[in-house]
Amino acid sequence: MKLHWARISAVLVLLVAMLPVAPAAHAQLASCTVNLSPTSVAPGADTDFSFGIYDSDANPINWIQITRPAGSYVTLESGGASGWQADMTADTVTFSNGNLQPNGSQGFDVQALASSSPGGPVNWTVQASDAPDGSNPITCDGDTSLTIAVQPSIINVSNVRLASVSATNVTILWDTDVASTSQVAYGADSSYGSHSPLNSSLVTSHSVTLTGLSPNTGYHYAVTSSTPADGGTTTSNDNTFLTAVQPPPVVIQVPGITTPNVPGATIKPTPTETVPPTVSITSDLSRPFKQVPTISGTASDNDAVARVEYSIDGGKDWLPVDKVTPNTVTTTTGKGKAAKTTTAATNASVTFSFTPILVEDGNYAIEARATDSSGNQARTAPVTLVIDRLPPRFGAALLAFGSQVSVPDAGGRWQAAVDVDETITLNAVGGPVTASIVAGKQSFTLRHDTSTGLWAGVLSFHQAGTYHLAVAAVDGAGNQTNRPLTDVTVLPAPQVVARDGGRGVAGAKVTLYQRQQSGQWRPWDGAAYGQANPQRADRQGAYQLLAPAGTYYLRAEAAGYETVASEQFTLSQATPLVSTLKLPPRPEINLGFWRIPLPLIALVPAGLRTGLAASASRSSLIGHSLPAFSLATTGGSIVTTASLLAKPTLITVLATWAPPTAEQIPSLVKLQANHDINVLPVTIGERPGQVGVFLDRAGYNLNVALDPDATLNATLGVPSVPTHYILDRRGTVKAVLTGVFTADQLQKALQDNQ
């Protein structure tokens, strides 16, 4: 029988194909990576550890096992991952029945309790396999080290404020939620340069006093609190304060014995005893008063009380009380029917009363002082009297740059330069005890000058942009106010750049020259305005200059570049300089191996920019009538909204304390003589007597409306002084102007808006 091998081969192939196929073995993973978070925990911390696993292999991952570090560093509590089954032993958490595709990643969570003792670093072990049973696992790459260590405290700093301000000392307070140390960095700008001594006491209410400061000077400061045990530290944002004006020297004289004011009392020329009297205030002053109360008290002495006085400023000045009444003593002589009772007044014990002369809301430190017949004295502890007739209200604001007043643009918006300090001043009624200017997340503390009643502070902005200013205040009764003021546009710093590439020229020297009255040009005295001149551009070629009124030119120079000088320009008010100065490369003469630079000075073409164009914003009052008001005037009349109808009206807000007022008043005097128009100057938040004295001393024949309670400011939204409101014959506001204007300019504005 002949075999056909071809047929036999075909049959064998068919039989083999019919045999059952054994499952293919799982290929071993080649790579996977893991990322652990966190890698450091506090002792005893119960932590959710996250293992981010990435499949960097061509095969999917179907099994993962996480093993805790060797030793007793952590105790496993639980584990979990979306789409996976988690099984746990004392040492491992195993994830199965899941699928992590190639180039995919997923988080696997393990809850564990850290040891109560510091230690480490120690490593977790993470293994993975493409087999559901975990066969042939590999250890994933990545940092899985764990350290158990004391963690830095997270310290929250809040309520940074000033407790007191004098000419040379300032006390700064702040709060933290963690007991920590206290230190303050301070200086002329936000680079500070000086630090208070570190107070290592761990407290949550912090107080640091800075001493040796310069009077009437703006300072920047930031507070820092830390926890030395764990290295936690937090520093506040930049803040500012303004020290008080240095008071004139006090001439100390030895006082004589004051005249008695107790009826029938005398003061002995030669003291006969040294026991001081006793004195107390019996009136309850714990609540706020809308009107000034009459305050009562008692005084007594082993001999006789001769004089009783009071102070409303914590003992700086003393006034005699309004009324002193000796108490009576009843004595009985004899016995039985012969007994005789007599009542007589005695100066050994008196009652007194007084009504302080207070004209404004505020907090007043009330004291009483008694003097006996031998000249011995005693005084009470200060008691705070709170007069609260009005909530805190602020009048107009004035922004000044050195001695120059900053004038808002036509839209009522101020302009400022990055990192250039300016002083803001406001008047207030309603007795605020704390006040600040709020600009977004920044807050600038205001200082109260008790001699003028004005509030002042320093504004400083580290980034360009438009900031909405508001004034926030709290009075002694706890009333709070927050009133919008106006906007400040902080212009970006100009640059010195290379003309060929536009890159900043670091270290370029920029000098601002000012023309003197003699016609000579000299470097402008920037130090008087808190600026360097000349100054060096920073790494980006940026410089900052805000110049007062005057005529100037700019000069910029740097190694390898031509020196550039601008054409002269004139500023009518304090203005930021915003022009970019372009330096061309310095030409050279090539003589073989020698290159000789040519000393040249180029003239920048006309068009040097200073500040921004006036904003297009308009007052929200335009097109509307003013709310009804009724105000007394210095001339003794009453002016109302209705009395201003039928004529074009100019309402100008002035402030006796603001220098531009004196410049504006002559034009108002001239216009007020024109009976075809209404001209109404108004002062806001100033006492009538204060305004009257100002007008009399200067000899101004001007009838001024008085708004001592600052009722109009919320309506008018006065951005600065002077501000002019132009009303037509129907009483509709047609235009709002800021700054000093001539009589002709104001007359034209009235004619254009009848």
Coordinates of C-alpha atoms in Angstrom, one line a residue, residues 118-568:
P118 CA 9.4 61.3 64.7
G119 CA 11.4 59.1 62.2
G120 CA 12.4 58.3 58.7
P121 CA 12.8 58.7 55.9
V122 CA 11.5 55.2 55.2
N123 CA 10.0 53.7 52.1
W124 CA 6.6 52.3 51.1
T125 CA 6.8 49.5 48.5
V126 CA 4.4 49.5 45.6
Q127 CA 4.2 46.4 43.3
A128 CA 2.2 45.8 40.2
S129 CA 1.3 42.9 37.9
D130 CA -0.6 42.4 34.7
A131 CA -1.9 39.1 36.1
P132 CA -5.1 39.1 38.1
D133 CA -3.5 36.9 40.7
G134 CA -0.5 39.1 41.1
S135 CA 2.0 36.7 39.7
N136 CA 5.4 38.0 38.4
P137 CA 5.0 41.5 40.1
I138 CA 7.4 44.3 39.6
T139 CA 8.3 47.1 42.0
C140 CA 7.2 50.5 40.6
D141 CA 9.8 53.3 40.3
G142 CA 9.3 56.6 42.1
D143 CA 9.9 58.4 45.4
T144 CA 7.9 56.6 48.1
S145 CA 9.9 57.8 51.1
L146 CA 8.0 59.0 54.2
T147 CA 9.3 61.2 56.9
I148 CA 7.5 61.6 60.3
A149 CA 8.4 65.0 61.6
V150 CA 6.9 68.0 63.4
Q151 CA 5.1 70.1 60.7
P152 CA 5.4 73.9 60.4
S153 CA 2.4 75.6 61.9
I154 CA 0.1 77.4 59.5
I155 CA -0.3 80.8 61.1
N156 CA -3.1 83.1 60.1
V157 CA -2.4 86.8 60.8
S158 CA -5.4 89.1 61.1
N159 CA -6.6 92.5 62.4
V160 CA -3.3 94.3 61.8
R161 CA -3.8 97.8 63.3
L162 CA -2.2 100.7 65.1
A163 CA -2.9 101.2 68.8
S164 CA -1.2 104.6 69.2
V165 CA 0.8 107.0 67.1
S166 CA 3.1 109.8 68.3
A167 CA 5.8 111.8 66.6
T168 CA 8.5 109.2 67.3
N169 CA 6.7 106.1 68.5
V170 CA 4.1 103.8 67.1
T171 CA 2.4 100.7 68.7
I172 CA 1.3 98.0 66.2
L173 CA -1.2 95.3 67.2
W174 CA -2.2 92.1 65.4
D175 CA -3.8 88.7 66.1
T176 CA -2.9 85.2 65.2
D177 CA -4.8 81.9 65.5
V178 CA -1.6 80.1 66.8
A179 CA 0.6 81.2 69.7
S180 CA 3.6 82.7 68.0
T181 CA 6.4 85.3 68.2
S182 CA 6.2 89.0 67.3
Q183 CA 8.4 91.1 65.1
V184 CA 7.8 94.1 62.8
A185 CA 9.8 95.0 59.7
Y186 CA 9.6 98.7 58.8
G187 CA 11.3 101.4 56.7
A188 CA 10.8 104.2 54.2
D189 CA 9.5 101.8 51.5
S190 CA 8.4 98.2 51.1
S191 CA 12.0 97.0 51.2
Y192 CA 11.9 98.0 54.9
G193 CA 15.5 97.7 56.2
S194 CA 14.8 97.9 59.9
H195 CA 13.3 95.4 62.3
S196 CA 12.0 95.6 65.8
P197 CA 13.7 93.3 68.4
L198 CA 12.2 89.8 68.2
N199 CA 9.7 89.1 71.0
S200 CA 10.0 85.4 71.5
S201 CA 6.9 85.1 73.8
L202 CA 4.3 82.9 72.2
V203 CA 1.1 84.8 72.1
T204 CA -2.0 85.2 69.9
S205 CA -2.5 88.9 70.7
H206 CA 0.6 90.8 69.5
S207 CA 1.9 94.2 70.4
V208 CA 5.1 95.8 69.2
T209 CA 6.2 99.4 69.8
L210 CA 8.6 101.1 67.3
T211 CA 10.6 103.9 68.7
G212 CA 13.1 106.5 67.4
L213 CA 10.9 107.3 64.3
S214 CA 11.0 110.6 62.5
P215 CA 8.0 113.0 63.0
N216 CA 5.4 113.5 60.3
T217 CA 6.9 110.8 58.2
G218 CA 5.3 107.9 56.2
Y219 CA 6.6 104.4 56.9
H220 CA 5.9 101.0 55.4
Y221 CA 5.7 98.0 57.7
A222 CA 4.9 94.2 57.8
V223 CA 4.3 92.0 60.8
T224 CA 5.8 88.6 61.2
S225 CA 4.9 85.8 63.6
S226 CA 6.6 82.4 63.8
T227 CA 6.6 79.2 65.8
P228 CA 10.2 78.3 66.5
A229 CA 9.4 74.7 67.6
D230 CA 8.3 73.7 64.1
G231 CA 9.6 76.4 61.8
G232 CA 6.2 77.9 60.9
T233 CA 6.2 81.6 59.9
T234 CA 3.8 84.1 58.4
T235 CA 4.4 87.7 57.2
S236 CA 1.5 90.1 56.6
N237 CA 1.0 92.2 53.5
D238 CA 2.7 95.6 53.3
N239 CA 1.0 98.3 55.4
T240 CA 1.7 102.0 56.0
F241 CA 1.5 104.6 58.8
L242 CA 2.2 108.3 59.2
T243 CA 3.8 109.5 62.4
A244 CA 2.5 112.6 64.2
V245 CA 3.8 116.1 63.8
Q246 CA 6.4 116.9 66.5
P247 CA 4.7 119.1 69.1
P248 CA 6.5 122.3 70.1
P249 CA 8.7 122.1 73.2
V250 CA 6.8 122.4 76.5
V251 CA 8.1 125.1 78.9
I252 CA 7.8 123.6 82.4
Q253 CA 7.1 126.1 85.1
V254 CA 6.6 125.5 88.8
P255 CA 2.9 126.3 89.4
G256 CA 1.7 128.3 92.3
I257 CA -1.2 127.2 94.4
T258 CA -4.4 127.7 92.4
T259 CA -7.2 129.9 93.6
P260 CA -9.9 128.0 95.6
N261 CA -13.3 127.5 94.0
V262 CA -15.0 125.8 97.0
P263 CA -17.2 128.3 98.8
G264 CA -15.6 129.5 102.0
A265 CA -12.4 127.6 101.4
T266 CA -8.9 129.0 101.7
I267 CA -5.5 127.6 100.9
K268 CA -2.9 128.0 103.6
P269 CA 0.3 129.8 102.8
T270 CA 2.1 127.2 104.9
P271 CA 0.9 123.6 104.6
T272 CA -0.1 122.0 107.9
E273 CA -0.5 118.4 106.8
T274 CA 0.5 116.1 103.9
V275 CA -2.6 113.8 103.6
P276 CA -4.1 114.1 100.1
P277 CA -7.8 114.4 99.6
T278 CA -10.0 111.7 98.0
V279 CA -12.0 112.3 94.8
S280 CA -14.3 110.2 92.7
I281 CA -16.7 110.5 89.7
T282 CA -20.1 109.1 90.6
S283 CA -21.9 109.5 87.3
D284 CA -22.3 106.3 85.1
L285 CA -20.4 107.0 81.9
S286 CA -20.4 103.4 80.6
R287 CA -22.9 104.1 77.8
P288 CA -22.6 106.4 74.7
F289 CA -24.4 109.8 75.0
K290 CA -26.0 111.7 72.1
Q291 CA -25.7 114.9 74.1
V292 CA -23.0 116.0 76.6
P293 CA -24.1 115.0 80.1
T294 CA -23.6 116.7 83.3
I295 CA -21.1 114.8 85.3
S296 CA -21.1 114.6 89.1
G297 CA -18.7 113.5 91.8
T298 CA -17.5 113.8 95.4
A299 CA -14.4 114.9 97.2
S300 CA -13.3 114.8 100.8
D301 CA -10.3 115.6 103.0
N302 CA -9.2 115.3 106.6
D303 CA -9.0 119.1 106.7
A304 CA -10.8 120.9 103.9
V305 CA -11.3 120.6 100.1
A306 CA -10.3 123.9 98.5
R307 CA -10.5 123.3 94.7
V308 CA -12.0 120.8 92.3
E309 CA -11.1 120.7 88.6
Y310 CA -11.8 118.4 85.6
S311 CA -10.0 117.4 82.4
I312 CA -11.4 116.0 79.1
D313 CA -8.1 115.0 77.6
G314 CA -6.7 112.6 80.2
G315 CA -5.1 115.2 82.4
K316 CA -3.3 117.4 79.9
D317 CA -5.5 120.5 80.6
W318 CA -7.6 121.3 83.6
L319 CA -10.8 123.5 84.0
P320 CA -12.6 124.4 87.3
V321 CA -15.8 122.4 87.7
D322 CA -19.1 124.3 87.2
K323 CA -20.5 123.8 90.7
V324 CA -19.1 122.8 94.1
T325 CA -21.4 122.3 97.1
P326 CA -20.1 121.7 100.6
N327 CA -21.9 118.9 102.4
T328 CA -23.6 119.5 105.7
V329 CA -22.7 118.0 109.1
T330 CA -25.3 117.7 111.9
T331 CA -24.1 118.0 115.5
T332 CA -26.0 117.6 118.8
T333 CA -25.0 119.3 122.0
G334 CA -26.5 118.8 125.5
K335 CA -28.9 116.1 126.8
G336 CA -32.5 115.7 127.2
K337 CA -34.6 118.8 127.0
A338 CA -31.4 120.8 126.8
A339 CA -30.2 119.0 123.7
K340 CA -29.6 121.3 120.7
T341 CA -29.1 120.1 117.1
T342 CA -27.3 122.3 114.5
T343 CA -26.6 121.7 110.8
A344 CA -23.6 123.4 109.2
A345 CA -21.8 123.2 105.9
T346 CA -18.3 121.8 105.9
N347 CA -15.5 121.9 103.4
A348 CA -14.2 118.5 104.5
S349 CA -16.7 116.9 102.1
V350 CA -18.1 118.4 98.9
T351 CA -20.1 117.3 95.9
F352 CA -19.4 118.8 92.5
S353 CA -20.7 118.8 88.9
F354 CA -19.7 120.0 85.5
T355 CA -20.8 119.8 81.9
P356 CA -17.8 119.5 79.6
I357 CA -17.6 121.8 76.6
L358 CA -17.6 119.3 73.8
V359 CA -18.6 120.2 70.2
E360 CA -17.8 117.0 68.4
D361 CA -18.5 113.3 68.6
G362 CA -15.6 111.3 70.0
N363 CA -14.1 109.5 72.9
Y364 CA -13.0 111.7 75.8
A365 CA -10.8 110.8 78.8
I366 CA -12.6 112.4 81.7
E367 CA -10.7 113.0 85.0
A368 CA -11.4 115.0 88.2
R369 CA -8.8 116.5 90.5
A370 CA -9.2 117.8 94.1
T371 CA -6.8 120.1 96.0
D372 CA -7.0 120.5 99.8
S373 CA -6.2 123.5 102.0
S374 CA -2.6 122.5 102.3
G375 CA -2.1 122.1 98.5
N376 CA -2.2 118.3 98.5
Q377 CA -3.8 116.9 95.3
A378 CA -5.5 113.7 94.2
R379 CA -7.1 112.7 90.9
T380 CA -9.4 110.0 89.6
A381 CA -8.4 107.4 87.0
P382 CA -9.5 108.4 83.5
V383 CA -13.1 107.4 82.6
T384 CA -14.0 107.3 78.9
L385 CA -17.0 109.5 77.8
V386 CA -18.4 108.5 74.4
I387 CA -20.4 111.2 72.6
D388 CA -22.2 109.5 69.7
R389 CA -24.6 111.8 67.9
L390 CA -23.6 110.8 64.4
P391 CA -22.0 107.7 62.7
P392 CA -18.5 108.4 61.4
R393 CA -18.7 110.6 58.3
F394 CA -15.8 111.9 56.2
G395 CA -15.6 115.0 54.1
A396 CA -13.5 115.5 51.0
A397 CA -10.1 113.9 50.5
L398 CA -6.9 115.6 49.4
L399 CA -4.0 113.6 47.9
A400 CA -0.6 115.2 48.1
F401 CA 2.8 114.3 46.7
G402 CA 5.4 115.9 48.9
S403 CA 4.2 119.5 49.1
Q404 CA 2.3 119.3 45.8
V405 CA -1.5 118.6 45.8
S406 CA -2.5 115.9 43.3
V407 CA -5.5 117.1 41.2
P408 CA -8.0 114.4 39.9
D409 CA -8.6 114.3 36.2
A410 CA -11.9 115.3 34.5
G411 CA -13.4 112.1 35.6
G412 CA -12.5 112.6 39.3
R413 CA -9.8 110.0 39.1
W414 CA -6.4 110.4 40.7
Q415 CA -3.2 109.1 39.1
A416 CA -0.2 107.6 40.9
A417 CA 3.0 105.8 40.1
V418 CA 4.1 102.3 41.2
D419 CA 6.0 102.3 44.5
V420 CA 5.7 106.1 45.0
D421 CA 4.2 107.1 48.3
E422 CA 1.5 109.8 48.4
T423 CA -0.2 111.3 51.5
I424 CA -4.0 111.3 51.7
T425 CA -5.8 113.7 54.1
L426 CA -9.5 113.8 55.1
N427 CA -11.7 115.6 57.7
A428 CA -14.3 113.7 59.7
V429 CA -17.2 114.1 62.0
G430 CA -19.0 111.5 64.1
G431 CA -16.1 110.7 66.4
P432 CA -14.2 107.9 64.6
V433 CA -11.6 106.3 66.8
T434 CA -10.0 104.2 64.0
A435 CA -10.0 104.8 60.3
S436 CA -8.3 103.4 57.2
I437 CA -8.3 103.6 53.4
V438 CA -9.3 100.4 51.8
A439 CA -8.1 99.6 48.2
G440 CA -9.0 96.1 47.3
K441 CA -7.0 93.8 49.5
Q442 CA -4.8 96.6 50.7
S443 CA -5.5 98.8 53.7
F444 CA -3.7 101.9 54.7
T445 CA -4.1 103.1 58.3
L446 CA -5.1 106.7 58.9
R447 CA -3.6 108.8 61.8
H448 CA -5.7 111.3 63.7
D449 CA -4.1 114.7 64.3
T450 CA -5.8 116.0 67.5
S451 CA -4.5 119.5 66.9
T452 CA -6.2 119.9 63.5
G453 CA -8.9 117.1 63.7
L454 CA -7.7 115.8 60.3
W455 CA -7.0 112.1 59.4
A456 CA -4.0 111.4 57.3
G457 CA -2.2 108.3 55.9
V458 CA 0.2 107.1 53.2
L459 CA -0.9 105.4 50.0
S460 CA 1.5 103.1 48.2
F461 CA 0.8 100.6 45.4
H462 CA 3.2 97.9 44.2
Q463 CA 1.3 97.0 41.1
A464 CA -0.2 99.0 38.2
G465 CA -4.0 99.1 37.8
T466 CA -7.1 101.0 38.9
Y467 CA -7.9 100.8 42.6
H468 CA -11.3 101.8 44.1
L469 CA -10.7 103.7 47.3
A470 CA -13.1 103.6 50.2
V471 CA -12.7 105.0 53.8
A472 CA -13.6 102.7 56.6
A473 CA -14.1 103.8 60.2
V474 CA -15.4 102.8 63.6
D475 CA -16.5 105.3 66.3
G476 CA -16.5 104.9 70.1
A477 CA -20.0 103.4 70.1
G478 CA -19.0 100.7 67.6
N479 CA -20.8 102.3 64.6
Q480 CA -19.0 101.4 61.4
T481 CA -19.0 103.1 58.0
N482 CA -17.5 102.3 54.7
R483 CA -17.8 105.1 52.1
P484 CA -16.5 105.0 48.5
L485 CA -14.1 107.9 47.8
T486 CA -12.8 107.7 44.2
D487 CA -10.5 105.7 41.9
V488 CA -6.7 105.8 41.7
T489 CA -5.1 104.7 38.5
V490 CA -1.6 103.4 39.2
L491 CA 0.4 103.7 36.0
P492 CA 2.9 100.9 35.0
A493 CA 6.5 101.8 35.4
P494 CA 8.2 103.2 32.3
Q495 CA 11.3 101.5 30.9
V496 CA 14.7 102.2 29.4
V497 CA 15.0 99.8 26.5
A498 CA 17.5 99.1 23.7
R499 CA 16.2 100.7 20.5
D500 CA 17.3 97.7 18.3
G501 CA 15.7 94.9 20.3
G502 CA 13.3 96.5 22.7
R503 CA 14.8 94.7 25.7
G504 CA 15.2 96.5 29.0
V505 CA 18.5 98.1 29.8
A506 CA 19.3 97.0 33.3
G507 CA 21.2 99.6 35.4
A508 CA 20.6 102.5 33.0
K509 CA 21.0 105.8 34.8
V510 CA 17.9 108.0 34.5
T511 CA 18.1 111.7 35.6
L512 CA 15.3 114.2 35.7
Y513 CA 16.5 117.8 35.2
Q514 CA 14.4 120.8 36.3
R515 CA 14.7 124.4 35.1
Q516 CA 15.3 126.8 37.9
Q517 CA 13.9 130.4 38.1
S518 CA 17.4 131.5 37.0
G519 CA 17.0 129.5 33.8
Q520 CA 19.6 127.0 34.8
W521 CA 19.0 123.3 34.6
R522 CA 19.7 121.2 37.7
P523 CA 18.8 117.6 38.8
W524 CA 15.4 117.7 40.4
D525 CA 15.4 117.3 44.2
G526 CA 13.6 113.9 44.3
A527 CA 14.6 113.3 47.9
A528 CA 12.1 115.9 49.1
Y529 CA 9.4 113.8 47.4
G530 CA 10.6 110.4 48.6
Q531 CA 12.3 109.5 45.3
A532 CA 15.8 108.9 44.1
N533 CA 17.1 111.2 41.3
P534 CA 19.1 110.1 39.5
Q535 CA 18.0 106.5 39.8
R536 CA 19.1 103.2 38.3
A537 CA 16.7 101.1 36.2
D538 CA 15.9 97.7 37.5
R539 CA 16.6 94.3 35.8
Q540 CA 13.7 95.0 33.3
G541 CA 14.9 98.5 32.7
A542 CA 12.0 100.0 34.7
Y543 CA 12.2 103.3 36.6
Q544 CA 9.6 105.3 38.6
L545 CA 9.2 109.1 38.6
L546 CA 6.3 111.2 39.7
A547 CA 7.2 114.9 39.3
P548 CA 5.5 118.0 40.7
A549 CA 4.6 121.1 38.6
G550 CA 7.6 122.5 36.7
T551 CA 9.6 122.4 33.5
Y552 CA 11.9 119.3 32.9
Y553 CA 13.8 117.1 30.6
L554 CA 14.9 113.5 31.0
R555 CA 18.3 112.0 30.4
A556 CA 19.1 108.3 30.2
E557 CA 22.6 106.8 29.8
A558 CA 24.1 103.3 29.9
A559 CA 27.4 101.6 28.9
G560 CA 27.4 100.7 25.3
Y561 CA 24.5 103.0 24.3
E562 CA 24.2 106.6 23.2
T563 CA 23.1 109.0 25.9
V564 CA 19.5 110.1 25.3
A565 CA 17.9 113.4 26.4
S566 CA 14.3 114.2 25.9
E567 CA 12.9 117.5 24.7
Q568 CA 11.8 119.8 27.6

